[in-house]
PDB file of C-alpha atoms in Angstrom:
ATOM      1  CA  MET A1398       0.000   0.000   0.000  1.00 44.00           C
ATOM      2  CA  ARG A1399       2.844   2.358   0.880  1.00 45.00           C
ATOM      3  CA  GLY A1400       4.530   1.639  -2.442  1.00 45.00           C
ATOM      4  CA  ALA A1401       1.322   2.322  -4.305  1.00 45.00           C
ATOM      5  CA  ALA A1402       0.888   5.589  -2.447  1.00 47.00           C
ATOM      6  CA  GLU A1403       4.401   6.696  -3.298  1.00 47.00           C
ATOM      7  CA  ILE A1404       3.991   6.157  -7.044  1.00 46.00           C
ATOM      8  CA  LYS A1405       4.507   9.437  -8.870  1.00 51.00           C
ATOM      9  CA  LEU A1406       3.697  10.395 -12.412  1.00 49.00           C
ATOM     10  CA  SER A1407       6.596  10.743 -14.756  1.00 50.00           C
ATOM     11  CA  PRO A1408       7.146  14.055 -16.573  1.00 50.00           C
ATOM     12  CA  SER A1409       5.848  12.532 -19.798  1.00 47.00           C
ATOM     13  CA  SER A1410       2.666  11.363 -18.038  1.00 47.00           C
ATOM     14  CA  LYS A1411       2.140  14.832 -16.574  1.00 47.00           C
ATOM     15  CA  ALA A1412       2.575  16.391 -20.009  1.00 46.00           C
ATOM     16  CA  ALA A1413       0.096  13.914 -21.467  1.00 46.00           C
ATOM     17  CA  SER A1414      -2.450  14.748 -18.766  1.00 48.00           C
ATOM     18  CA  ARG A1415      -1.988  18.468 -19.447  1.00 50.00           C
ATOM     19  CA  LEU A1416      -2.440  17.963 -23.186  1.00 47.00           C
ATOM     20  CA  HIS A1417      -5.572  15.874 -22.796  1.00 60.00           C
ATOM     21  CA  PRO A1418      -8.045  18.842 -22.753  1.00 64.00           C
ATOM     22  CA  ILE A1419      -6.238  20.375 -25.722  1.00 64.00           C
ATOM     23  CA  GLN A1420      -6.494  17.137 -27.646  1.00 65.00           C
ATOM     24  CA  ALA A1421     -10.194  16.910 -26.830  1.00 61.00           C
ATOM     25  CA  LEU A1422     -10.694  20.477 -28.046  1.00 63.00           C
ATOM     26  CA  ARG A1423      -8.852  19.690 -31.262  1.00 65.00           C
ATOM     27  CA  LYS A1424     -11.050  16.654 -31.787  1.00 64.00           C
ATOM     28  CA  ILE A1425     -14.195  18.734 -31.285  1.00 64.00           C
ATOM     29  CA  LEU A1426     -12.959  21.361 -33.734  1.00 61.00           C
ATOM     30  CA  THR A1427     -12.159  18.631 -36.245  1.00 66.00           C
ATOM     31  CA  LEU A1428     -15.692  17.261 -35.962  1.00 58.00           C
ATOM     32  CA  ILE A1429     -17.146  20.741 -36.390  1.00 55.00           C
ATOM     33  CA  HIS A1430     -15.018  21.435 -39.445  1.00 57.00           C
ATOM     34  CA  SER A1431     -16.064  18.153 -41.022  1.00 59.00           C
ATOM     35  CA  SER A1432     -19.797  18.707 -40.375  1.00 56.00           C
ATOM     36  CA  ASN A1433     -22.251  19.686 -43.082  1.00 56.00           C
ATOM     37  CA  PHE A1434     -23.346  22.733 -41.081  1.00 54.00           C
ATOM     38  CA  TYR A1435     -19.809  24.127 -41.106  1.00 58.00           C
ATOM     39  CA  ARG A1436     -19.498  23.522 -44.837  1.00 63.00           C
ATOM     40  CA  VAL A1437     -22.747  25.386 -45.463  1.00 59.00           C
ATOM     41  CA  LEU A1438     -21.592  28.325 -43.341  1.00 60.00           C
ATOM     42  CA  SER A1439     -18.211  28.373 -45.060  1.00 65.00           C
ATOM     43  CA  GLN A1440     -19.855  28.328 -48.466  1.00 63.00           C
ATOM     44  CA  ALA A1441     -22.225  31.116 -47.484  1.00 62.00           C
ATOM     45  CA  ASP A1442     -19.357  33.179 -46.091  1.00 62.00           C
ATOM     46  CA  ALA A1443     -17.374  32.710 -49.295  1.00 64.00           C
ATOM     47  CA  THR A1444     -20.224  33.479 -51.697  1.00 67.00           C
ATOM     48  CA  LEU A1445     -22.194  36.164 -49.839  1.00 67.00           C
ATOM     49  CA  GLY A1446     -20.987  39.683 -49.279  1.00 72.00           C
ATOM     50  CA  LEU A1447     -21.066  41.496 -45.969  1.00 76.00           C
ATOM     51  CA  ASN A1448     -24.267  43.394 -46.756  1.00 80.00           C
ATOM     52  CA  THR A1449     -26.048  40.187 -47.760  1.00 76.00           C
ATOM     53  CA  GLN A1450     -24.880  38.398 -44.618  1.00 78.00           C
ATOM     54  CA  LEU A1451     -26.144  41.274 -42.476  1.00 84.00           C
ATOM     55  CA  TRP A1452     -29.472  41.118 -44.328  1.00 83.00           C
ATOM     56  CA  VAL A1453     -29.811  37.389 -43.659  1.00 81.00           C
ATOM     57  CA  MET A1454     -28.897  37.951 -40.010  1.00 85.00           C
ATOM     58  CA  GLY A1455     -31.585  40.620 -39.784  1.00 87.00           C
ATOM     59  CA  VAL A1456     -34.197  38.260 -41.250  1.00 87.00           C
ATOM     60  CA  VAL A1457     -33.253  35.582 -38.716  1.00 87.00           C
ATOM     61  CA  ALA A1458     -33.445  38.143 -35.900  1.00 91.00           C
ATOM     62  CA  VAL A1459     -36.961  39.149 -36.975  1.00 90.00           C
ATOM     63  CA  PHE A1460     -38.166  35.546 -36.711  1.00 90.00           C
ATOM     64  CA  ILE A1461     -36.598  35.182 -33.268  1.00 91.00           C
ATOM     65  CA  LEU A1462     -37.936  38.468 -31.891  1.00 93.00           C
ATOM     66  CA  TYR A1463     -41.371  38.244 -33.512  1.00 94.00           C
ATOM     67  CA  PRO A1464     -43.293  36.775 -30.511  1.00 93.00           C
ATOM     68  CA  GLY A1465     -41.911  39.445 -28.184  1.00 94.00           C
ATOM     69  CA  TRP A1466     -42.758  42.220 -30.620  1.00 94.00           C
ATOM     70  CA  ALA A1467     -46.282  40.894 -31.062  1.00 95.00           C
ATOM     71  CA  GLN A1468     -46.823  40.678 -27.319  1.00 94.00           C
ATOM     72  CA  THR A1469     -45.626  44.246 -26.807  1.00 93.00           C
ATOM     73  CA  ALA A1470     -47.824  45.597 -29.603  1.00 94.00           C
ATOM     74  CA  LEU A1471     -50.965  43.764 -28.485  1.00 94.00           C
ATOM     75  CA  SER A1472     -50.474  44.685 -24.829  1.00 92.00           C
ATOM     76  CA  VAL A1473     -51.478  48.251 -25.712  1.00 93.00           C
ATOM     77  CA  PHE A1474     -55.071  46.989 -25.998  1.00 93.00           C
ATOM     78  CA  ALA A1475     -54.996  44.637 -22.999  1.00 90.00           C
ATOM     79  CA  CYS A1476     -57.480  45.892 -20.417  1.00 88.00           C
ATOM     80  CA  TYR A1477     -58.754  44.354 -17.199  1.00 83.00           C
ATOM     81  CA  LYS A1478     -62.084  45.068 -15.538  1.00 82.00           C
ATOM     82  CA  ILE A1479     -61.854  45.332 -11.767  1.00 78.00           C
ATOM     83  CA  ASP A1480     -65.328  46.333 -10.547  1.00 73.00           C
ATOM     84  CA  ASP A1481     -68.649  46.687 -12.304  1.00 69.00           C
ATOM     85  CA  GLY A1482     -70.369  48.958  -9.785  1.00 65.00           C
ATOM     86  CA  LYS A1483     -73.430  46.708  -9.695  1.00 68.00           C
ATOM     87  CA  THR A1484     -72.584  43.471  -7.919  1.00 69.00           C
ATOM     88  CA  GLY A1485     -71.042  42.836  -4.527  1.00 63.00           C
ATOM     89  CA  LEU A1486     -71.916  43.737  -0.962  1.00 68.00           C
ATOM     90  CA  TYR A1487     -70.950  47.397  -1.322  1.00 64.00           C
ATOM     91  CA  ALA A1488     -71.458  48.091  -5.008  1.00 61.00           C
ATOM     92  CA  GLN A1489     -72.086  51.762  -4.337  1.00 63.00           C
ATOM     93  CA  ASN A1490     -68.569  52.124  -2.926  1.00 65.00           C
ATOM     94  CA  GLN A1491     -66.777  50.543  -5.874  1.00 67.00           C
ATOM     95  CA  LYS A1492     -64.517  53.139  -7.465  1.00 69.00           C
ATOM     96  CA  ALA A1493     -62.664  51.107 -10.122  1.00 69.00           C
ATOM     97  CA  ALA A1494     -65.760  50.565 -12.236  1.00 69.00           C
ATOM     98  CA  TRP A1495     -64.743  52.039 -15.595  1.00 76.00           C
ATOM     99  CA  ARG A1496     -66.763  50.182 -18.241  1.00 79.00           C
ATOM    100  CA  HIS A1497     -63.766  49.509 -20.517  1.00 81.00           C
ATOM    101  CA  GLY A1498     -61.510  48.364 -17.703  1.00 83.00           C
ATOM    102  CA  TYR A1499     -57.995  49.452 -16.825  1.00 86.00           C
ATOM    103  CA  TRP A1500     -54.829  49.165 -18.848  1.00 87.00           C
ATOM    104  CA  ALA A1501     -52.838  46.059 -17.971  1.00 86.00           C
ATOM    105  CA  ARG A1502     -49.552  47.987 -18.243  1.00 86.00           C
ATOM    106  CA  ASN A1503     -50.751  50.749 -15.931  1.00 86.00           C
ATOM    107  CA  MET A1504     -53.701  49.830 -13.750  1.00 85.00           C
ATOM    108  CA  ALA A1505     -54.143  53.476 -12.765  1.00 85.00           C
ATOM    109  CA  GLN A1506     -54.954  54.361 -16.388  1.00 87.00           C
ATOM    110  CA  GLU A1507     -58.495  53.893 -17.684  1.00 87.00           C
ATOM    111  CA  CYS A1508     -58.667  52.206 -21.078  1.00 89.00           C
ATOM    112  CA  TYR A1509     -59.696  54.119 -24.203  1.00 90.00           C
ATOM    113  CA  THR A1510     -59.810  57.495 -22.564  1.00 88.00           C
ATOM    114  CA  GLY A1511     -57.370  60.276 -21.798  1.00 88.00           C
ATOM    115  CA  VAL A1512     -53.731  59.676 -22.658  1.00 91.00           C
ATOM    116  CA  HIS A1513     -54.404  56.034 -23.493  1.00 90.00           C
ATOM    117  CA  LEU A1514     -56.813  56.998 -26.272  1.00 90.00           C
ATOM    118  CA  ARG A1515     -54.834  59.987 -27.536  1.00 91.00           C
ATOM    119  CA  LEU A1516     -51.326  58.517 -27.508  1.00 92.00           C
ATOM    120  CA  TYR A1517     -51.102  54.792 -26.924  1.00 93.00           C
ATOM    121  CA  VAL A1518     -54.007  53.552 -29.036  1.00 94.00           C
ATOM    122  CA  PRO A1519     -52.671  55.134 -32.281  1.00 94.00           C
ATOM    123  CA  ILE A1520     -49.205  53.792 -31.485  1.00 94.00           C
ATOM    124  CA  GLY A1521     -50.714  50.378 -30.799  1.00 94.00           C
ATOM    125  CA  ILE A1522     -52.604  50.320 -34.109  1.00 95.00           C
ATOM    126  CA  ALA A1523     -49.440  51.167 -36.034  1.00 96.00           C
ATOM    127  CA  ALA A1524     -47.411  48.651 -34.014  1.00 95.00           C
ATOM    128  CA  VAL A1525     -49.909  45.848 -34.658  1.00 95.00           C
ATOM    129  CA  ASP A1526     -49.919  46.562 -38.390  1.00 94.00           C
ATOM    130  CA  VAL A1527     -46.119  46.683 -38.636  1.00 95.00           C
ATOM    131  CA  LEU A1528     -44.947  44.206 -35.992  1.00 93.00           C
ATOM    132  CA  CYS A1529     -47.776  41.643 -35.969  1.00 94.00           C
ATOM    133  CA  PHE A1530     -48.836  41.430 -39.609  1.00 95.00           C
ATOM    134  CA  GLY A1531     -45.758  42.893 -41.289  1.00 94.00           C
ATOM    135  CA  PRO A1532     -43.282  40.013 -40.744  1.00 94.00           C
ATOM    136  CA  PRO A1533     -45.641  37.209 -41.928  1.00 95.00           C
ATOM    137  CA  LEU A1534     -46.617  39.235 -44.990  1.00 95.00           C
ATOM    138  CA  ALA A1535     -42.989  40.110 -45.754  1.00 93.00           C
ATOM    139  CA  SER A1536     -41.967  36.460 -45.386  1.00 93.00           C
ATOM    140  CA  PHE A1537     -44.725  35.338 -47.753  1.00 94.00           C
ATOM    141  CA  LEU A1538     -43.869  37.959 -50.377  1.00 94.00           C
ATOM    142  CA  LEU A1539     -40.171  37.163 -50.043  1.00 91.00           C
ATOM    143  CA  MET A1540     -40.792  33.509 -50.846  1.00 92.00           C
ATOM    144  CA  TRP A1541     -43.541  34.096 -53.402  1.00 93.00           C
ATOM    145  CA  ASN A1542     -41.431  36.453 -55.505  1.00 92.00           C
ATOM    146  CA  ARG A1543     -38.653  33.838 -55.591  1.00 90.00           C
ATOM    147  CA  ARG A1544     -40.820  30.740 -55.960  1.00 89.00           C
ATOM    148  CA  ALA A1545     -39.318  29.953 -59.379  1.00 89.00           C
ATOM    149  CA  GLU A1546     -35.739  30.295 -58.081  1.00 88.00           C
ATOM    150  CA  LEU A1547     -35.911  28.298 -54.857  1.00 87.00           C
ATOM    151  CA  GLY A1548     -33.591  25.667 -56.283  1.00 86.00           C
ATOM    152  CA  SER A1549     -30.907  28.140 -57.331  1.00 86.00           C
ATOM    153  CA  LYS A1550     -27.688  28.364 -55.376  1.00 82.00           C
ATOM    154  CA  SER A1551     -27.972  32.064 -54.570  1.00 81.00           C
ATOM    155  CA  VAL A1552     -31.485  31.771 -53.124  1.00 85.00           C
ATOM    156  CA  ARG A1553     -30.593  28.664 -51.132  1.00 84.00           C
ATOM    157  CA  ASN A1554     -27.574  30.404 -49.625  1.00 79.00           C
ATOM    158  CA  ARG A1555     -29.731  33.322 -48.510  1.00 83.00           C
ATOM    159  CA  TYR A1556     -33.127  31.910 -47.589  1.00 85.00           C
ATOM    160  CA  SER A1557     -32.831  28.134 -47.320  1.00 84.00           C
ATOM    161  CA  PHE A1558     -33.696  28.284 -43.614  1.00 84.00           C
ATOM    162  CA  LEU A1559     -37.153  29.583 -44.562  1.00 88.00           C
ATOM    163  CA  TYR A1560     -38.335  26.759 -46.821  1.00 90.00           C
ATOM    164  CA  THR A1561     -36.003  23.748 -47.056  1.00 89.00           C
ATOM    165  CA  ARG A1562     -37.672  21.854 -44.209  1.00 90.00           C
ATOM    166  CA  TYR A1563     -41.079  22.130 -45.888  1.00 93.00           C
ATOM    167  CA  LYS A1564     -42.512  20.350 -48.891  1.00 92.00           C
ATOM    168  CA  PRO A1565     -42.105  22.215 -52.205  1.00 91.00           C
ATOM    169  CA  ARG A1566     -45.744  23.311 -52.387  1.00 92.00           C
ATOM    170  CA  TYR A1567     -45.562  24.671 -48.814  1.00 94.00           C
ATOM    171  CA  PHE A1568     -42.522  26.890 -49.333  1.00 92.00           C
ATOM    172  CA  TRP A1569     -44.497  29.764 -47.771  1.00 93.00           C
ATOM    173  CA  TRP A1570     -45.412  27.866 -44.577  1.00 94.00           C
ATOM    174  CA  GLU A1571     -43.076  29.921 -42.393  1.00 93.00           C
ATOM    175  CA  SER A1572     -45.625  32.737 -42.650  1.00 94.00           C
ATOM    176  CA  VAL A1573     -48.349  30.407 -41.361  1.00 95.00           C
ATOM    177  CA  LEU A1574     -46.066  29.411 -38.503  1.00 94.00           C
ATOM    178  CA  MET A1575     -45.694  33.056 -37.529  1.00 95.00           C
ATOM    179  CA  LEU A1576     -49.472  33.527 -37.618  1.00 95.00           C
ATOM    180  CA  GLU A1577     -49.843  30.524 -35.312  1.00 94.00           C
ATOM    181  CA  GLU A1578     -47.401  32.169 -32.921  1.00 94.00           C
ATOM    182  CA  LEU A1579     -49.466  35.347 -33.186  1.00 95.00           C
ATOM    183  CA  MET A1580     -52.584  33.380 -32.253  1.00 94.00           C
ATOM    184  CA  LEU A1581     -50.946  32.029 -29.099  1.00 93.00           C
ATOM    185  CA  VAL A1582     -49.602  35.451 -28.149  1.00 94.00           C
ATOM    186  CA  THR A1583     -53.049  36.986 -28.661  1.00 94.00           C
ATOM    187  CA  VAL A1584     -54.629  34.404 -26.373  1.00 92.00           C
ATOM    188  CA  GLU A1585     -51.933  34.986 -23.764  1.00 90.00           C
ATOM    189  CA  VAL A1586     -52.310  38.783 -23.834  1.00 91.00           C
ATOM    190  CA  PHE A1587     -56.086  39.137 -23.947  1.00 89.00           C
ATOM    191  CA  GLY A1588     -56.792  36.026 -21.899  1.00 86.00           C
ATOM    192  CA  ARG A1589     -55.645  37.903 -18.831  1.00 81.00           C
ATOM    193  CA  GLY A1590     -58.695  40.122 -19.139  1.00 79.00           C
ATOM    194  CA  LEU A1591     -61.020  37.178 -18.566  1.00 81.00           C
ATOM    195  CA  LYS A1592     -62.034  37.051 -14.927  1.00 77.00           C
ATOM    196  CA  SER A1593     -62.622  33.311 -14.890  1.00 80.00           C
ATOM    197  CA  VAL A1594     -59.474  31.198 -14.993  1.00 83.00           C
ATOM    198  CA  THR A1595     -61.588  28.423 -16.476  1.00 86.00           C
ATOM    199  CA  HIS A1596     -62.396  30.610 -19.470  1.00 87.00           C
ATOM    200  CA  GLN A1597     -58.706  31.432 -19.912  1.00 87.00           C
ATOM    201  CA  ILE A1598     -57.840  27.742 -19.990  1.00 88.00           C
ATOM    202  CA  LEU A1599     -60.621  26.930 -22.448  1.00 90.00           C
ATOM    203  CA  VAL A1600     -59.524  29.680 -24.838  1.00 91.00           C
ATOM    204  CA  MET A1601     -55.921  28.449 -24.712  1.00 92.00           C
ATOM    205  CA  LEU A1602     -57.088  24.871 -25.255  1.00 92.00           C
ATOM    206  CA  ALA A1603     -59.129  25.964 -28.281  1.00 93.00           C
ATOM    207  CA  ALA A1604     -56.040  27.659 -29.754  1.00 93.00           C
ATOM    208  CA  PHE A1605     -53.981  24.484 -29.275  1.00 93.00           C
ATOM    209  CA  ILE A1606     -56.651  22.382 -30.987  1.00 93.00           C
ATOM    210  CA  VAL A1607     -56.937  24.751 -33.963  1.00 94.00           C
ATOM    211  CA  ILE A1608     -53.157  24.847 -34.475  1.00 94.00           C
ATOM    212  CA  SER A1609     -52.897  21.063 -34.185  1.00 93.00           C
ATOM    213  CA  ALA A1610     -55.724  20.580 -36.686  1.00 93.00           C
ATOM    214  CA  ILE A1611     -54.077  22.903 -39.214  1.00 94.00           C
ATOM    215  CA  ASN A1612     -50.655  21.283 -38.910  1.00 92.00           C
ATOM    216  CA  ILE A1613     -51.844  17.685 -38.993  1.00 91.00           C
ATOM    217  CA  THR A1614     -54.180  18.359 -41.935  1.00 92.00           C
ATOM    218  CA  CYS A1615     -51.640  20.112 -44.154  1.00 92.00           C
ATOM    219  CA  LYS A1616     -48.507  18.205 -43.019  1.00 92.00           C
ATOM    220  CA  PRO A1617     -46.106  20.752 -44.531  1.00 93.00           C
ATOM    221  CA  ASN A1618     -42.862  19.251 -43.184  1.00 93.00           C
ATOM    222  CA  ARG A1619     -40.706  17.092 -45.414  1.00 91.00           C
ATOM    223  CA  LEU A1620     -39.911  14.683 -42.584  1.00 90.00           C
ATOM    224  CA  ARG A1621     -42.856  12.825 -41.122  1.00 90.00           C
ATOM    225  CA  ILE A1622     -41.168  12.523 -37.743  1.00 92.00           C
ATOM    226  CA  ILE A1623     -41.123  16.320 -37.346  1.00 90.00           C
ATOM    227  CA  THR A1624     -44.876  16.443 -37.940  1.00 90.00           C
ATOM    228  CA  MET A1625     -45.336  13.688 -35.378  1.00 92.00           C
ATOM    229  CA  PHE A1626     -43.185  15.500 -32.812  1.00 91.00           C
ATOM    230  CA  GLU A1627     -45.102  18.744 -33.341  1.00 90.00           C
ATOM    231  CA  PHE A1628     -48.420  16.946 -32.921  1.00 91.00           C
ATOM    232  CA  MET A1629     -47.238  15.149 -29.784  1.00 93.00           C
ATOM    233  CA  SER A1630     -45.981  18.431 -28.359  1.00 92.00           C
ATOM    234  CA  MET A1631     -49.369  20.090 -28.874  1.00 92.00           C
ATOM    235  CA  THR A1632     -51.053  16.983 -27.454  1.00 92.00           C
ATOM    236  CA  VAL A1633     -48.997  17.194 -24.268  1.00 93.00           C
ATOM    237  CA  LEU A1634     -49.753  20.908 -23.929  1.00 91.00           C
ATOM    238  CA  SER A1635     -53.472  20.341 -24.502  1.00 92.00           C
ATOM    239  CA  LEU A1636     -53.535  17.490 -22.000  1.00 92.00           C
ATOM    240  CA  THR A1637     -51.698  19.586 -19.415  1.00 91.00           C
ATOM    241  CA  VAL A1638     -54.114  22.480 -19.841  1.00 89.00           C
ATOM    242  CA  SER A1639     -57.126  20.149 -19.696  1.00 89.00           C
ATOM    243  CA  LEU A1640     -55.966  18.441 -16.511  1.00 89.00           C
ATOM    244  CA  SER A1641     -55.383  21.822 -14.871  1.00 86.00           C
ATOM    245  CA  LEU A1642     -59.162  22.300 -14.925  1.00 84.00           C
ATOM    246  CA  PHE A1643     -59.343  19.902 -11.975  1.00 84.00           C
ATOM    247  CA  PHE A1644     -57.633  22.555  -9.849  1.00 81.00           C
ATOM    248  CA  VAL A1645     -59.446  25.688 -11.024  1.00 74.00           C
ATOM    249  CA  VAL A1646     -62.942  24.557 -11.977  1.00 63.00           C
ATOM    250  CA  ASP A1647     -65.779  26.175 -10.065  1.00 56.00           C
ATOM    251  CA  ASP A1648     -67.568  24.383  -7.269  1.00 53.00           C
ATOM    252  CA  GLY A1649     -70.328  21.983  -8.148  1.00 49.00           C
ATOM    253  CA  LEU A1650     -74.017  22.322  -7.406  1.00 44.00           C
ATOM    254  CA  SER A1651     -75.003  23.770  -4.097  1.00 50.00           C
ATOM    255  CA  ALA A1652     -76.987  21.778  -1.567  1.00 49.00           C
ATOM    256  CA  ALA A1653     -80.196  23.586  -2.535  1.00 47.00           C
ATOM    257  CA  ASP A1654     -79.670  22.822  -6.230  1.00 46.00           C
ATOM    258  CA  GLU A1655     -79.027  19.179  -5.477  1.00 46.00           C
ATOM    259  CA  VAL A1656     -82.161  18.912  -3.334  1.00 45.00           C
ATOM    260  CA  GLY A1657     -84.228  20.646  -5.999  1.00 47.00           C
ATOM    261  CA  GLY A1658     -82.822  18.381  -8.669  1.00 47.00           C
ATOM    262  CA  TRP A1659     -83.611  15.225  -6.719  1.00 42.00           C
ATOM    263  CA  THR A1660     -87.088  16.510  -5.904  1.00 42.00           C
ATOM    264  CA  ALA A1661     -87.840  17.282  -9.542  1.00 42.00           C
ATOM    265  CA  TRP A1662     -86.601  13.843 -10.510  1.00 44.00           C
TER     266      TRP A1662
END
């Protein structure tokens, strides 16, 4: 045991242990350089100029930032009603009873009146037109105007990420995907204004079902497994939302209702 404890690494062994991470890094870099993704990037870098590369980067950034932009634009119209001035024990003392509700971004501001109507509503209308409907329309026109050149090398280097994963007749499907994202964002923004959590869940569930029906009916993806994964993902989300109703659903019939029901029967 003492001899085993006194064993020391030789200088060559120490050097080998120090070089091990470097060798691993070299191996990783070799794998990256030999990958198809690296070859595509190298080809794009060699064939596309700086301005074109910046343009492609901007297009990619728009697709990434689109849900956040849509949420910000739609939140201008998100209002929440607090009191109605009619129901409750002390309805006459309810002060937050503006009929259009209060702005979700500033609960002290009444919706569609004052500064909200003069300033934020016009900005919101312009933002919805540009940020919510502009990117899907621009994506569709971008692909439609180049529909006869989708197989060319120049178009593939620039916009292959927009259509190569879809079937040829669904080259414009990225626009539909953005509209589906817009649907979910709309439900998330305006669903907060619904007082009943049950209604919020049902609206979200309806959106999931509509999106699943569209995707499974059209099947735009080239690979069947991607369509299956998308459908299973929406199924899991729908099932999760449905099961959450067990925790938020309203109480059942009262004792009086039950007695009346049994009596009538």
